[in-house]
Coordinates of C-alpha atoms and ligand atoms in Angstrom, one line a residue:
A191 CA 257.0 -32.4 -37.6
F192 CA 258.5 -29.2 -38.9
R193 CA 262.0 -30.1 -37.7
D194 CA 261.7 -33.4 -39.5
P195 CA 260.1 -32.7 -42.8
L196 CA 260.6 -36.2 -44.2
G197 CA 259.8 -39.2 -42.2
A198 CA 259.7 -42.9 -43.2
P199 CA 256.4 -44.1 -44.7
T200 CA 254.3 -46.0 -42.2
E201 CA 253.6 -49.0 -44.4
P202 CA 255.8 -51.0 -46.8
H203 CA 255.6 -50.1 -50.4
A204 CA 255.8 -52.5 -53.3
S205 CA 255.8 -51.5 -56.9
Q206 CA 256.6 -48.2 -58.7
L207 CA 253.8 -46.0 -60.0
D208 CA 254.4 -45.3 -63.7
P209 CA 254.7 -41.5 -63.9
A210 CA 253.3 -41.5 -67.4
E211 CA 250.0 -42.9 -66.2
S212 CA 249.6 -40.6 -63.2
A213 CA 247.6 -38.0 -65.0
G214 CA 244.9 -40.5 -65.8
R215 CA 242.5 -41.7 -63.1
R216 CA 243.6 -45.2 -62.4
T217 CA 243.6 -47.8 -59.7
L218 CA 246.3 -50.1 -58.7
S219 CA 246.6 -53.3 -56.7
S220 CA 250.0 -52.7 -55.3
T221 CA 251.4 -49.5 -53.6
P222 CA 254.1 -47.5 -55.4
K223 CA 257.6 -47.6 -54.1
C224 CA 258.2 -44.6 -51.9
R225 CA 260.9 -43.8 -49.4
F226 CA 259.4 -40.7 -47.8
A227 CA 256.2 -39.5 -46.2
L228 CA 254.8 -36.3 -44.7
P229 CA 252.0 -36.3 -42.1
A230 CA 248.6 -35.5 -43.6
F231 CA 247.7 -32.9 -40.9
L232 CA 250.3 -30.6 -42.7
H233 CA 247.6 -29.9 -45.3
Y234 CA 245.6 -27.9 -42.8
D235 CA 247.0 -24.4 -42.5
A236 CA 244.5 -21.5 -43.1
R237 CA 244.8 -21.9 -46.9
G238 CA 244.5 -25.6 -46.7
L239 CA 241.4 -25.4 -44.7
Q240 CA 239.9 -23.0 -47.2
L241 CA 240.8 -25.3 -50.1
F242 CA 239.4 -28.3 -48.3
E243 CA 236.2 -26.3 -47.8
Q244 CA 236.1 -25.7 -51.5
I245 CA 236.5 -29.4 -52.1
T246 CA 233.5 -30.1 -49.9
H247 CA 231.3 -28.0 -52.3
L248 CA 232.3 -29.9 -55.4
D249 CA 229.9 -32.4 -56.9
E250 CA 232.7 -34.9 -57.3
Y251 CA 233.5 -34.9 -53.6
Y252 CA 230.3 -36.8 -52.6
L253 CA 231.2 -37.3 -49.0
T254 CA 230.1 -34.0 -47.4
E255 CA 226.6 -34.0 -48.9
A256 CA 226.0 -37.6 -48.2
E257 CA 226.9 -37.1 -44.6
A258 CA 224.8 -34.0 -44.2
N259 CA 221.9 -35.9 -45.6
L260 CA 222.3 -38.7 -43.2
L261 CA 222.4 -36.2 -40.3
D262 CA 219.5 -34.1 -41.5
Q263 CA 217.0 -36.1 -43.6
G264 CA 218.1 -39.4 -42.0
G265 CA 217.0 -37.9 -38.7
A266 CA 220.2 -38.8 -36.9
A267 CA 220.7 -35.2 -35.6
R268 CA 217.3 -34.9 -34.1
A269 CA 217.4 -38.4 -32.5
L270 CA 220.8 -37.6 -31.0
A271 CA 219.6 -34.2 -29.7
M272 CA 216.5 -35.7 -28.1
A273 CA 218.6 -38.3 -26.3
L274 CA 221.6 -36.2 -25.1
P275 CA 221.6 -35.3 -21.4
E276 CA 221.4 -31.6 -20.8
G277 CA 224.6 -29.8 -20.1
A278 CA 226.5 -32.3 -22.2
L279 CA 229.9 -31.4 -23.6
V280 CA 230.2 -31.9 -27.4
L281 CA 233.7 -31.9 -28.9
E282 CA 234.3 -32.0 -32.6
L283 CA 237.7 -33.3 -33.7
G284 CA 238.9 -31.4 -36.8
C285 CA 235.8 -29.3 -37.2
G286 CA 236.6 -27.4 -40.4
S287 CA 233.9 -25.0 -41.4
M288 CA 231.3 -27.0 -39.4
R289 CA 228.7 -26.9 -42.2
K290 CA 227.5 -30.4 -41.2
T291 CA 228.0 -29.8 -37.5
A292 CA 225.6 -26.9 -37.8
I293 CA 222.8 -29.5 -38.5
L294 CA 223.5 -31.2 -35.2
L295 CA 223.9 -27.9 -33.3
R296 CA 220.6 -26.6 -34.6
A297 CA 219.0 -29.9 -33.7
L298 CA 220.4 -29.5 -30.2
E299 CA 219.1 -25.9 -29.9
M300 CA 215.6 -27.0 -31.1
A301 CA 215.6 -30.0 -28.8
G302 CA 216.6 -27.8 -25.9
R303 CA 213.6 -25.7 -26.5
E304 CA 211.3 -28.6 -27.0
R305 CA 212.5 -30.4 -23.9
G306 CA 212.5 -27.2 -21.9
L307 CA 216.1 -27.8 -20.8
T308 CA 217.9 -25.4 -18.4
R309 CA 221.6 -26.3 -18.8
P310 CA 223.0 -25.5 -22.3
F311 CA 225.0 -28.0 -24.3
Q312 CA 228.6 -26.9 -24.5
F313 CA 230.1 -27.2 -27.9
Y314 CA 233.9 -27.2 -28.4
A315 CA 235.3 -27.0 -31.9
L316 CA 238.9 -28.3 -32.3
D317 CA 241.0 -27.5 -35.4
L318 CA 244.5 -26.5 -36.3
D319 CA 244.3 -22.9 -37.5
R320 CA 243.2 -20.3 -34.9
G321 CA 242.1 -17.7 -37.5
E322 CA 240.0 -20.1 -39.5
L323 CA 238.5 -21.5 -36.4
A324 CA 237.5 -18.1 -35.0
R325 CA 236.0 -17.1 -38.4
S326 CA 234.0 -20.3 -38.7
L327 CA 232.7 -20.3 -35.1
T328 CA 231.6 -16.6 -35.4
A329 CA 229.7 -17.3 -38.6
L330 CA 228.0 -20.3 -37.0
E331 CA 227.0 -18.3 -33.9
Q332 CA 225.5 -15.7 -36.1
H333 CA 223.1 -18.2 -37.6
P334 CA 220.9 -19.7 -34.8
P335 CA 217.8 -21.6 -35.8
R336 CA 214.6 -19.5 -35.9
S337 CA 211.2 -20.6 -34.8
K338 CA 208.2 -19.5 -36.9
T339 CA 207.4 -16.6 -34.5
E340 CA 210.9 -15.2 -34.3
T341 CA 212.4 -12.7 -36.8
E342 CA 215.8 -13.2 -35.2
G343 CA 216.8 -16.5 -33.6
N344 CA 219.0 -16.8 -30.6
W345 CA 221.2 -19.6 -29.3
Q346 CA 219.8 -20.4 -25.8
H347 CA 220.8 -24.1 -25.5
V348 CA 224.2 -24.2 -27.1
T349 CA 227.4 -22.3 -26.0
F350 CA 230.4 -22.1 -28.4
H351 CA 234.1 -22.6 -27.7
G352 CA 237.2 -23.0 -29.9
L353 CA 240.2 -25.3 -29.2
V354 CA 243.3 -24.9 -31.3
G355 CA 245.5 -28.0 -31.5
T356 CA 246.0 -31.6 -32.5
Y357 CA 243.7 -34.6 -31.8
D358 CA 246.1 -35.7 -29.1
A359 CA 245.9 -32.3 -27.3
G360 CA 242.1 -32.2 -27.7
L361 CA 241.6 -35.6 -26.3
A362 CA 244.0 -35.0 -23.4
W363 CA 241.9 -31.9 -22.6
L364 CA 238.7 -33.9 -22.9
A365 CA 239.9 -36.6 -20.5
R366 CA 240.5 -33.8 -17.9
Q367 CA 236.9 -32.6 -18.1
K368 CA 235.5 -34.3 -15.0
S369 CA 232.3 -32.4 -14.1
V370 CA 230.1 -32.8 -17.2
S371 CA 227.0 -34.8 -17.5
H372 CA 228.0 -36.4 -20.7
K373 CA 230.7 -36.2 -23.4
L374 CA 229.8 -36.5 -27.1
V375 CA 232.7 -36.7 -29.5
L376 CA 232.1 -35.9 -33.2
W377 CA 234.6 -37.3 -35.7
L378 CA 232.9 -36.6 -39.0
G379 CA 233.6 -36.4 -42.7
S380 CA 235.7 -39.5 -43.0
S381 CA 238.5 -37.9 -41.0
L382 CA 239.4 -41.3 -39.6
G383 CA 240.3 -42.1 -43.3
N384 CA 243.6 -40.3 -42.9
L385 CA 244.7 -42.9 -40.4
T386 CA 245.9 -46.4 -41.2
R387 CA 243.5 -49.1 -40.0
A388 CA 245.7 -49.8 -37.0
D389 CA 246.0 -46.1 -36.1
A390 CA 242.2 -45.7 -36.4
A391 CA 241.7 -48.5 -33.9
A392 CA 244.2 -46.8 -31.5
M393 CA 242.5 -43.5 -32.0
L394 CA 239.1 -45.0 -31.1
T395 CA 240.6 -46.5 -28.0
Q396 CA 242.1 -43.2 -27.1
I397 CA 238.7 -41.5 -27.5
R398 CA 237.1 -44.2 -25.4
A399 CA 239.6 -43.5 -22.6
C400 CA 238.2 -39.9 -22.3
G401 CA 235.2 -41.2 -20.4
N402 CA 233.5 -44.2 -19.0
A403 CA 230.8 -46.6 -20.2
N404 CA 228.0 -44.3 -19.2
N405 CA 229.1 -40.8 -20.0
L406 CA 230.7 -41.0 -23.4
S407 CA 229.3 -41.2 -27.0
L408 CA 230.9 -41.0 -30.4
V409 CA 229.4 -40.0 -33.8
L410 CA 231.8 -41.3 -36.4
G411 CA 231.5 -40.5 -40.1
A412 CA 233.2 -43.0 -42.4
D413 CA 233.2 -43.4 -46.2
G414 CA 232.4 -46.8 -47.6
R415 CA 234.3 -48.7 -50.3
N416 CA 232.7 -47.0 -53.2
H417 CA 233.4 -47.6 -56.9
P418 CA 237.0 -46.9 -57.7
K419 CA 236.1 -44.3 -60.4
T420 CA 233.8 -42.5 -58.0
V421 CA 236.6 -42.3 -55.4
A422 CA 239.3 -41.3 -57.9
R423 CA 237.1 -38.5 -59.2
A424 CA 236.4 -37.2 -55.7
Y425 CA 240.1 -36.9 -55.0
N426 CA 241.2 -35.6 -58.4
D427 CA 238.5 -33.2 -59.5
P428 CA 238.7 -31.6 -63.0
H429 CA 238.6 -28.1 -61.4
G430 CA 242.0 -28.7 -59.9
V431 CA 241.0 -28.0 -56.3
S432 CA 242.3 -31.3 -55.0
R433 CA 245.6 -30.7 -56.7
A434 CA 245.9 -27.2 -55.2
F435 CA 245.0 -28.7 -51.8
A436 CA 247.8 -31.2 -52.0
L437 CA 250.4 -28.8 -53.3
N438 CA 249.5 -26.3 -50.7
L439 CA 251.1 -28.6 -48.2
L440 CA 254.5 -27.6 -49.7
D441 CA 253.6 -23.9 -49.3
H442 CA 252.6 -24.5 -45.7
I443 CA 256.0 -26.3 -45.0
G444 CA 257.7 -23.4 -46.9
T445 CA 256.4 -20.8 -44.3
H446 CA 258.4 -22.7 -41.6
L447 CA 261.2 -24.1 -43.7
P448 CA 261.6 -21.8 -46.7
G449 CA 263.0 -23.4 -49.9
V450 CA 263.4 -26.9 -48.4
L451 CA 260.6 -28.4 -50.5
P452 CA 259.9 -26.0 -53.3
R453 CA 256.5 -26.3 -54.8
D454 CA 257.7 -26.0 -58.4
A455 CA 259.7 -29.2 -57.9
F456 CA 256.7 -31.4 -57.4
E457 CA 253.5 -32.5 -59.1
F458 CA 250.3 -34.0 -57.8
A459 CA 250.1 -37.8 -58.1
P460 CA 246.8 -39.2 -56.8
V461 CA 245.9 -42.9 -57.1
Y462 CA 243.1 -45.1 -55.7
N463 CA 244.5 -48.3 -54.3
E464 CA 241.5 -50.6 -54.6
A465 CA 243.2 -53.6 -53.0
M466 CA 243.9 -51.6 -49.9
G467 CA 240.7 -49.7 -50.0
R468 CA 242.4 -46.4 -49.7
H469 CA 243.0 -43.3 -51.8
E470 CA 246.7 -42.3 -51.8
V471 CA 248.2 -39.0 -52.6
Y472 CA 251.9 -38.5 -53.5
L473 CA 253.9 -35.6 -54.6
R474 CA 256.3 -36.5 -57.4
A475 CA 259.6 -34.8 -57.9
T476 CA 259.7 -33.2 -61.3
R477 CA 263.5 -33.0 -61.2
G478 CA 266.2 -34.4 -59.0
L479 CA 266.6 -32.3 -55.8
R480 CA 268.4 -32.3 -52.5
V481 CA 266.2 -31.9 -49.5
K482 CA 268.1 -30.4 -46.6
S483 CA 266.6 -29.0 -43.4
P484 CA 268.3 -26.0 -41.9
A485 CA 269.7 -27.9 -38.9
G486 CA 270.8 -30.7 -41.1
E487 CA 268.9 -33.6 -39.5
V488 CA 267.4 -34.3 -42.9
D489 CA 269.6 -34.4 -45.9
V490 CA 268.4 -36.6 -48.7
T491 CA 268.4 -36.6 -52.5
L492 CA 265.2 -37.2 -54.3
A493 CA 265.5 -38.6 -57.8
R494 CA 263.4 -37.2 -60.6
D495 CA 260.0 -38.9 -60.5
E496 CA 260.5 -40.0 -57.0
L497 CA 257.3 -40.0 -54.8
V498 CA 256.7 -38.4 -51.4
H499 CA 253.6 -39.8 -49.7
V500 CA 251.3 -37.1 -48.2
E501 CA 247.9 -38.6 -47.6
Y502 CA 245.8 -41.8 -47.2
S503 CA 242.0 -41.6 -47.3
Y504 CA 240.9 -45.1 -46.2
K505 CA 237.5 -46.4 -47.1
W506 CA 235.7 -48.7 -44.7
A507 CA 233.5 -51.6 -45.5
M508 CA 230.6 -51.8 -43.1
G509 CA 231.7 -55.1 -41.5
D510 CA 235.2 -53.8 -40.9
L511 CA 233.8 -50.7 -39.3
F512 CA 231.7 -52.7 -36.9
E513 CA 234.8 -54.8 -36.0
L514 CA 236.8 -51.6 -35.5
V515 CA 234.3 -50.2 -33.1
S516 CA 233.8 -53.3 -31.1
R517 CA 237.5 -54.0 -30.8
S518 CA 238.3 -50.6 -29.5
Q519 CA 236.7 -51.3 -26.1
W520 CA 233.6 -49.4 -26.6
P521 CA 231.4 -51.3 -24.1
N522 CA 228.3 -50.9 -26.3
G523 CA 230.2 -51.6 -29.5
A524 CA 228.6 -55.0 -30.0
R525 CA 225.2 -53.7 -29.1
L526 CA 225.2 -50.7 -31.4
D527 CA 222.1 -50.0 -33.3
A528 CA 222.9 -51.5 -36.7
R529 CA 220.4 -49.4 -38.5
R530 CA 221.7 -46.1 -37.1
V531 CA 225.3 -47.0 -37.4
G532 CA 224.6 -48.2 -40.9
S533 CA 222.9 -45.1 -42.0
L534 CA 225.8 -43.0 -40.8
C535 CA 228.2 -45.0 -42.9
Q536 CA 226.2 -45.2 -46.1
V537 CA 227.0 -43.1 -49.1
P538 CA 225.6 -43.1 -52.7
G539 CA 226.9 -46.0 -54.7
C540 CA 228.0 -47.9 -51.6
Ligands
LIG615 C1 239.2 -34.2 -44.6 C2 240.6 -36.1 -44.4 C3 238.3 -36.3 -44.7 O1 240.5 -37.7 -46.9 O2 238.5 -37.3 -47.8 C4 239.9 -34.3 -49.5 C5 240.7 -34.7 -47.1 N1 241.9 -34.9 -49.3 N2 240.4 -34.4 -50.7 C6 239.5 -36.9 -47.1 C7 240.8 -34.7 -48.6 C8 241.7 -34.8 -50.6 C9 239.5 -35.5 -46.6 N3 239.4 -35.5 -45.1

């Protein structure tokens, strides 16, 4: 991706976003015309992970708290922990700070004690920045759940491991793990939203291929198609953290390709596309500029006001999510517990 900083957008684009209107929070029914796109994972260097973590604490970004509540108050974490076979391998894709994952891991620890298990659950956290991953894992390990009689808790039923890499690398690794009782994949926080609907389906099939009908489970957190204003506010907060997160992508690229996409030549252009059910983030050129990679494979001229696409955050209607799961060859897809799946998809205002 670094050698090819500008790729073609994955979907056709139709009409131009009016630059004058971009500062306001608006929705549109057709997608702005855009010749170039950068992959969304480029947001997640150390600084990007920190900025995203800040976003998850904002009131405007309703997703994190909603999901934590579903896992915690909704009882999903405990139900899962009581059902999971001992010694199970748990892999979280794109773990971030693991604030919500901690709810499940604590439930696993408590269930291990309650059930008197002997083989610990093996937790593997996958993300893109080694330093941030190590920091987050260490912090988590230092906060085991405590029983009433203990002054200092202790993880007895969960072991911790970090994996640095992409989803593809993580899933290839998971497919190779043969001698585990069960594999549980966590894909939380609406991370699937960064993928197009077709790519999300392919990803579920890829996850499915890491195990068989009896030894693989998935917990998927998706955001619903909430009110356009609610979504727009979540992705363009008045504190400017969303903006900083988007523009940080240019700084990240700059550490590998200095000067190719200068930060001061772009501004943040977010928009909620209600018709497509996705939030879209563009970076708009504030002046005309030539984008040329060192080896010359990329050499293009951006016009002033031209847009570069950097992120989709797809929202999933419940029915579409069911269809997605059952079409991705999950053997139990059609027999999923509607209430439980439903509760994991629900968010305020849904
Ligand atoms: C981490 C991909 C789930 O799309 O909601 C937050 C990233 N981007 N604000 C999302 C994000 C802008 C987030 N995901």
